[in-house]
Amino acid sequence: MFIPERVDEVLKSVTRSMVMAKPLVVAADSWILVDGAHRLEALKRLGARYAPAVIIDYNSDEVKLLGWVRSYSYSSEALNELRRLAAISKRRNRHDGSVMIWLEGLDSYYDIKKFESLGFTLRGVSTSTRSLAGLIVIPPPPTKDLVVRAAMSGELLPPKATRHITAAKNIILPTSLRRIIHDGREWPW
């Protein structure tokens, strides 16, 4: 899944520079896209038939998986809808008027997806609750198994559900759009 506004930003950047600077990061054994959903969608919209990619061993201990804390505009309607959809393990009111909600179970990622599909827009994500305000939702830490099952089933997680930590995300591999967007004519090289 991707955030349309972020795809638009990527599209503007790559069409201005005519270069895709960072490759996608893909798991070797399952071909799961680990990083680069917005870049991949931008390439699809440009008609690319190829994408630069780095292949990793997803099961390696060197690939870490973390989650994001999510923030939404607070309203009683939003809180009630979240209560209806998801199992809540804990609630805490903050002094600034924000409400922090801890969700229970890995299926809560799909509850978040339903919540967002009802028009409750993700305002921000962070690694901690300190920088967020409003309705702050803390899902349980995601697992690699959850990511693999989601990708294999086609029932994708919501945007910004996972944060993969791997050295492969730091690779810069500038690739000309002319090399990956093929219009049927002779290749330019």
PDB file of C-alpha atoms in Angstrom:
ATOM      1  CA  MET A   1       0.000   0.000   0.000  1.00  0.00           C
ATOM      2  CA  PHE A   2       1.099   3.542  -0.549  1.00  0.00           C
ATOM      3  CA  ILE A   3       0.176   7.105   0.299  1.00  0.00           C
ATOM      4  CA  PRO A   4      -0.936   8.922  -2.907  1.00  0.00           C
ATOM      5  CA  GLU A   5       0.616  12.255  -1.895  1.00  0.00           C
ATOM      6  CA  ARG A   6       3.977  10.576  -1.317  1.00  0.00           C
ATOM      7  CA  VAL A   7       3.787   8.901  -4.747  1.00  0.00           C
ATOM      8  CA  ASP A   8       3.156  12.340  -6.281  1.00  0.00           C
ATOM      9  CA  GLU A   9       6.271  13.687  -4.513  1.00  0.00           C
ATOM     10  CA  VAL A  10       8.366  10.801  -5.845  1.00  0.00           C
ATOM     11  CA  LEU A  11       6.953  11.295  -9.353  1.00  0.00           C
ATOM     12  CA  LYS A  12       7.889  14.990  -9.329  1.00  0.00           C
ATOM     13  CA  SER A  13      11.376  14.217  -8.080  1.00  0.00           C
ATOM     14  CA  VAL A  14      12.191  11.477 -10.589  1.00  0.00           C
ATOM     15  CA  THR A  15      10.643  13.258 -13.580  1.00  0.00           C
ATOM     16  CA  ARG A  16      12.595  16.408 -12.707  1.00  0.00           C
ATOM     17  CA  SER A  17      15.906  14.550 -12.337  1.00  0.00           C
ATOM     18  CA  MET A  18      15.124  11.711 -14.792  1.00  0.00           C
ATOM     19  CA  VAL A  19      16.862   9.434 -12.270  1.00  0.00           C
ATOM     20  CA  MET A  20      15.639   6.878  -9.749  1.00  0.00           C
ATOM     21  CA  ALA A  21      18.317   7.295  -7.067  1.00  0.00           C
ATOM     22  CA  LYS A  22      17.390   4.506  -4.659  1.00  0.00           C
ATOM     23  CA  PRO A  23      16.651   0.935  -5.683  1.00  0.00           C
ATOM     24  CA  LEU A  24      13.741  -1.079  -4.340  1.00  0.00           C
ATOM     25  CA  VAL A  25      14.608  -3.566  -1.590  1.00  0.00           C
ATOM     26  CA  VAL A  26      13.210  -7.047  -2.255  1.00  0.00           C
ATOM     27  CA  ALA A  27      13.332 -10.299  -0.249  1.00  0.00           C
ATOM     28  CA  ALA A  28      15.187 -13.020  -2.154  1.00  0.00           C
ATOM     29  CA  ASP A  29      13.097 -16.026  -1.149  1.00  0.00           C
ATOM     30  CA  SER A  30       9.596 -14.561  -1.491  1.00  0.00           C
ATOM     31  CA  TRP A  31      10.054 -11.500  -3.755  1.00  0.00           C
ATOM     32  CA  ILE A  32       8.299  -9.378  -1.138  1.00  0.00           C
ATOM     33  CA  LEU A  33       8.869  -5.651  -1.530  1.00  0.00           C
ATOM     34  CA  VAL A  34      10.572  -4.670   1.736  1.00  0.00           C
ATOM     35  CA  ASP A  35      11.168  -0.998   0.922  1.00  0.00           C
ATOM     36  CA  GLY A  36      10.144   1.217  -1.966  1.00  0.00           C
ATOM     37  CA  ALA A  37       6.350   0.969  -2.340  1.00  0.00           C
ATOM     38  CA  HIS A  38       6.102   4.650  -3.299  1.00  0.00           C
ATOM     39  CA  ARG A  39       9.001   4.389  -5.766  1.00  0.00           C
ATOM     40  CA  LEU A  40       7.476   1.268  -7.330  1.00  0.00           C
ATOM     41  CA  GLU A  41       4.077   2.931  -7.753  1.00  0.00           C
ATOM     42  CA  ALA A  42       5.731   6.008  -9.293  1.00  0.00           C
ATOM     43  CA  LEU A  43       7.584   3.781 -11.770  1.00  0.00           C
ATOM     44  CA  LYS A  44       4.351   1.969 -12.663  1.00  0.00           C
ATOM     45  CA  ARG A  45       2.640   5.312 -13.342  1.00  0.00           C
ATOM     46  CA  LEU A  46       5.528   6.285 -15.612  1.00  0.00           C
ATOM     47  CA  GLY A  47       5.108   3.047 -17.549  1.00  0.00           C
ATOM     48  CA  ALA A  48       8.370   1.476 -16.412  1.00  0.00           C
ATOM     49  CA  ARG A  49       8.822  -2.147 -17.309  1.00  0.00           C
ATOM     50  CA  TYR A  50      11.843  -2.555 -15.046  1.00  0.00           C
ATOM     51  CA  ALA A  51      12.880  -1.306 -11.625  1.00  0.00           C
ATOM     52  CA  PRO A  52      16.297  -1.136 -10.006  1.00  0.00           C
ATOM     53  CA  ALA A  53      16.334  -3.453  -7.002  1.00  0.00           C
ATOM     54  CA  VAL A  54      18.584  -4.804  -4.298  1.00  0.00           C
ATOM     55  CA  ILE A  55      17.873  -8.368  -3.181  1.00  0.00           C
ATOM     56  CA  ILE A  56      18.249  -9.255   0.520  1.00  0.00           C
ATOM     57  CA  ASP A  57      17.927 -12.293   2.764  1.00  0.00           C
ATOM     58  CA  TYR A  58      14.773 -11.271   4.638  1.00  0.00           C
ATOM     59  CA  ASN A  59      15.256 -13.950   7.293  1.00  0.00           C
ATOM     60  CA  SER A  60      18.693 -12.645   8.219  1.00  0.00           C
ATOM     61  CA  ASP A  61      19.139 -11.233  11.707  1.00  0.00           C
ATOM     62  CA  GLU A  62      20.609  -8.178   9.992  1.00  0.00           C
ATOM     63  CA  VAL A  63      17.143  -7.240   8.734  1.00  0.00           C
ATOM     64  CA  LYS A  64      15.258  -5.715  11.651  1.00  0.00           C
ATOM     65  CA  LEU A  65      11.543  -4.983  11.683  1.00  0.00           C
ATOM     66  CA  LEU A  66       9.951  -2.247  13.754  1.00  0.00           C
ATOM     67  CA  GLY A  67       6.566  -0.581  13.751  1.00  0.00           C
ATOM     68  CA  TRP A  68       5.319   2.988  13.757  1.00  0.00           C
ATOM     69  CA  VAL A  69       3.163   4.853  16.239  1.00  0.00           C
ATOM     70  CA  ARG A  70       0.279   6.440  14.299  1.00  0.00           C
ATOM     71  CA  SER A  71      -1.534   9.742  14.797  1.00  0.00           C
ATOM     72  CA  TYR A  72      -5.019  10.847  13.701  1.00  0.00           C
ATOM     73  CA  SER A  73      -7.203  13.876  14.410  1.00  0.00           C
ATOM     74  CA  TYR A  74      -8.954  13.292  17.712  1.00  0.00           C
ATOM     75  CA  SER A  75     -12.757  13.197  17.840  1.00  0.00           C
ATOM     76  CA  SER A  76     -15.220  11.132  19.838  1.00  0.00           C
ATOM     77  CA  GLU A  77     -16.386   9.683  16.508  1.00  0.00           C
ATOM     78  CA  ALA A  78     -12.835   8.527  15.682  1.00  0.00           C
ATOM     79  CA  LEU A  79     -12.357   7.012  19.128  1.00  0.00           C
ATOM     80  CA  ASN A  80     -15.724   5.211  19.016  1.00  0.00           C
ATOM     81  CA  GLU A  81     -15.031   3.834  15.537  1.00  0.00           C
ATOM     82  CA  LEU A  82     -11.627   2.570  16.614  1.00  0.00           C
ATOM     83  CA  ARG A  83     -13.214   0.908  19.662  1.00  0.00           C
ATOM     84  CA  ARG A  84     -15.780  -0.747  17.378  1.00  0.00           C
ATOM     85  CA  LEU A  85     -13.139  -2.083  14.977  1.00  0.00           C
ATOM     86  CA  ALA A  86     -10.178  -3.021  17.146  1.00  0.00           C
ATOM     87  CA  ALA A  87      -9.310  -4.772  20.375  1.00  0.00           C
ATOM     88  CA  ILE A  88      -7.904  -2.110  22.690  1.00  0.00           C
ATOM     89  CA  SER A  89      -5.590  -3.264  25.466  1.00  0.00           C
ATOM     90  CA  LYS A  90      -4.944   0.101  27.092  1.00  0.00           C
ATOM     91  CA  ARG A  91      -6.005   3.757  26.943  1.00  0.00           C
ATOM     92  CA  ARG A  92      -4.296   6.790  28.408  1.00  0.00           C
ATOM     93  CA  ASN A  93      -5.343  10.448  28.296  1.00  0.00           C
ATOM     94  CA  ARG A  94      -2.475  12.904  28.010  1.00  0.00           C
ATOM     95  CA  HIS A  95      -2.336  16.365  29.570  1.00  0.00           C
ATOM     96  CA  ASP A  96      -2.385  17.991  26.095  1.00  0.00           C
ATOM     97  CA  GLY A  97      -5.805  16.477  25.311  1.00  0.00           C
ATOM     98  CA  SER A  98      -4.396  13.656  23.209  1.00  0.00           C
ATOM     99  CA  VAL A  99      -5.590  10.099  23.738  1.00  0.00           C
ATOM    100  CA  MET A 100      -3.175   7.179  23.441  1.00  0.00           C
ATOM    101  CA  ILE A 101      -4.605   3.802  22.464  1.00  0.00           C
ATOM    102  CA  TRP A 102      -2.686   0.506  22.514  1.00  0.00           C
ATOM    103  CA  LEU A 103      -4.088  -2.142  20.171  1.00  0.00           C
ATOM    104  CA  GLU A 104      -4.058  -5.875  20.799  1.00  0.00           C
ATOM    105  CA  GLY A 105      -3.043  -8.609  18.362  1.00  0.00           C
ATOM    106  CA  LEU A 106      -1.434  -8.554  14.940  1.00  0.00           C
ATOM    107  CA  ASP A 107      -4.852  -8.462  13.244  1.00  0.00           C
ATOM    108  CA  SER A 108      -5.083  -4.906  14.546  1.00  0.00           C
ATOM    109  CA  TYR A 109      -3.121  -3.816  11.448  1.00  0.00           C
ATOM    110  CA  TYR A 110      -6.137  -4.791   9.364  1.00  0.00           C
ATOM    111  CA  ASP A 111      -8.386  -2.933  11.827  1.00  0.00           C
ATOM    112  CA  ILE A 112      -6.240   0.161  11.228  1.00  0.00           C
ATOM    113  CA  LYS A 113      -6.654  -0.317   7.486  1.00  0.00           C
ATOM    114  CA  LYS A 114     -10.468  -0.461   7.885  1.00  0.00           C
ATOM    115  CA  PHE A 115     -10.377   2.598  10.160  1.00  0.00           C
ATOM    116  CA  GLU A 116      -8.439   4.582   7.551  1.00  0.00           C
ATOM    117  CA  SER A 117     -10.742   3.396   4.750  1.00  0.00           C
ATOM    118  CA  LEU A 118     -13.616   5.052   6.631  1.00  0.00           C
ATOM    119  CA  GLY A 119     -11.987   8.442   6.103  1.00  0.00           C
ATOM    120  CA  PHE A 120      -9.900   8.749   9.260  1.00  0.00           C
ATOM    121  CA  THR A 121      -6.719  10.125   7.733  1.00  0.00           C
ATOM    122  CA  LEU A 122      -3.285   9.262   9.028  1.00  0.00           C
ATOM    123  CA  ARG A 123      -1.721  12.563  10.141  1.00  0.00           C
ATOM    124  CA  GLY A 124       1.696  11.300  11.044  1.00  0.00           C
ATOM    125  CA  VAL A 125       3.901   8.467  12.187  1.00  0.00           C
ATOM    126  CA  SER A 126       6.801   8.382  14.593  1.00  0.00           C
ATOM    127  CA  THR A 127       8.978   5.962  16.465  1.00  0.00           C
ATOM    128  CA  SER A 128       7.665   7.364  19.758  1.00  0.00           C
ATOM    129  CA  THR A 129       4.513   8.993  21.119  1.00  0.00           C
ATOM    130  CA  ARG A 130       6.265  12.196  22.243  1.00  0.00           C
ATOM    131  CA  SER A 131       6.166  13.994  18.896  1.00  0.00           C
ATOM    132  CA  LEU A 132       2.550  13.079  18.086  1.00  0.00           C
ATOM    133  CA  ALA A 133      -0.777  14.550  19.183  1.00  0.00           C
ATOM    134  CA  GLY A 134      -4.477  13.808  18.725  1.00  0.00           C
ATOM    135  CA  LEU A 135      -5.614  10.196  18.633  1.00  0.00           C
ATOM    136  CA  ILE A 136      -2.360   8.272  19.018  1.00  0.00           C
ATOM    137  CA  VAL A 137      -2.587   4.599  18.063  1.00  0.00           C
ATOM    138  CA  ILE A 138       0.091   2.128  19.126  1.00  0.00           C
ATOM    139  CA  PRO A 139      -0.227  -1.245  17.383  1.00  0.00           C
ATOM    140  CA  PRO A 140       1.779  -4.258  18.590  1.00  0.00           C
ATOM    141  CA  PRO A 141       5.221  -4.712  17.027  1.00  0.00           C
ATOM    142  CA  PRO A 142       4.860  -6.307  13.574  1.00  0.00           C
ATOM    143  CA  THR A 143       6.583  -9.600  12.807  1.00  0.00           C
ATOM    144  CA  LYS A 144       8.327 -10.798   9.667  1.00  0.00           C
ATOM    145  CA  ASP A 145       5.801 -13.630   9.509  1.00  0.00           C
ATOM    146  CA  LEU A 146       2.952 -11.079   9.435  1.00  0.00           C
ATOM    147  CA  VAL A 147       4.646  -9.209   6.570  1.00  0.00           C
ATOM    148  CA  VAL A 148       5.197 -12.408   4.567  1.00  0.00           C
ATOM    149  CA  ARG A 149       1.622 -13.633   5.142  1.00  0.00           C
ATOM    150  CA  ALA A 150       0.208 -10.233   4.161  1.00  0.00           C
ATOM    151  CA  ALA A 151       2.229 -10.100   0.953  1.00  0.00           C
ATOM    152  CA  MET A 152       1.500 -13.696  -0.027  1.00  0.00           C
ATOM    153  CA  SER A 153      -2.231 -13.375   0.621  1.00  0.00           C
ATOM    154  CA  GLY A 154      -2.556 -10.055  -1.198  1.00  0.00           C
ATOM    155  CA  GLU A 155      -4.224  -8.572   1.899  1.00  0.00           C
ATOM    156  CA  LEU A 156      -1.637  -5.845   2.342  1.00  0.00           C
ATOM    157  CA  LEU A 157      -0.946  -3.956   5.531  1.00  0.00           C
ATOM    158  CA  PRO A 158      -1.803  -0.256   5.722  1.00  0.00           C
ATOM    159  CA  PRO A 159       0.805   2.284   4.584  1.00  0.00           C
ATOM    160  CA  LYS A 160       3.484   2.977   7.183  1.00  0.00           C
ATOM    161  CA  ALA A 161       2.723  -0.216   9.118  1.00  0.00           C
ATOM    162  CA  THR A 162       6.297  -1.453   9.125  1.00  0.00           C
ATOM    163  CA  ARG A 163       9.766   0.014   9.337  1.00  0.00           C
ATOM    164  CA  HIS A 164      12.531  -2.235   8.084  1.00  0.00           C
ATOM    165  CA  ILE A 165      16.066  -1.565   9.248  1.00  0.00           C
ATOM    166  CA  THR A 166      18.639  -2.909   6.802  1.00  0.00           C
ATOM    167  CA  ALA A 167      21.854  -1.607   5.280  1.00  0.00           C
ATOM    168  CA  ALA A 168      20.301  -2.188   1.844  1.00  0.00           C
ATOM    169  CA  LYS A 169      18.010   0.821   2.378  1.00  0.00           C
ATOM    170  CA  ASN A 170      21.086   3.074   2.383  1.00  0.00           C
ATOM    171  CA  ILE A 171      22.257   2.000  -1.060  1.00  0.00           C
ATOM    172  CA  ILE A 172      22.237   4.754  -3.656  1.00  0.00           C
ATOM    173  CA  LEU A 173      22.130   3.376  -7.197  1.00  0.00           C
ATOM    174  CA  PRO A 174      21.246   6.213  -9.586  1.00  0.00           C
ATOM    175  CA  THR A 175      19.387   4.697 -12.529  1.00  0.00           C
ATOM    176  CA  SER A 176      18.340   6.703 -15.570  1.00  0.00           C
ATOM    177  CA  LEU A 177      14.621   6.519 -16.301  1.00  0.00           C
ATOM    178  CA  ARG A 178      15.559   5.906 -19.948  1.00  0.00           C
ATOM    179  CA  ARG A 179      17.032   2.555 -18.882  1.00  0.00           C
ATOM    180  CA  ILE A 180      13.861   1.333 -17.167  1.00  0.00           C
ATOM    181  CA  ILE A 181      11.053   2.886 -19.191  1.00  0.00           C
ATOM    182  CA  HIS A 182      10.924   1.072 -22.491  1.00  0.00           C
ATOM    183  CA  ASP A 183       8.519   2.257 -25.164  1.00  0.00           C
ATOM    184  CA  GLY A 184       9.102  -0.558 -27.647  1.00  0.00           C
ATOM    185  CA  ARG A 185      11.814   1.206 -29.656  1.00  0.00           C
ATOM    186  CA  GLU A 186      15.472   0.244 -29.719  1.00  0.00           C
ATOM    187  CA  TRP A 187      17.214   0.566 -26.385  1.00  0.00           C
ATOM    188  CA  PRO A 188      19.338   3.722 -26.099  1.00  0.00           C
ATOM    189  CA  TRP A 189      22.490   1.801 -25.067  1.00  0.00           C
TER     190      TRP A 189
END
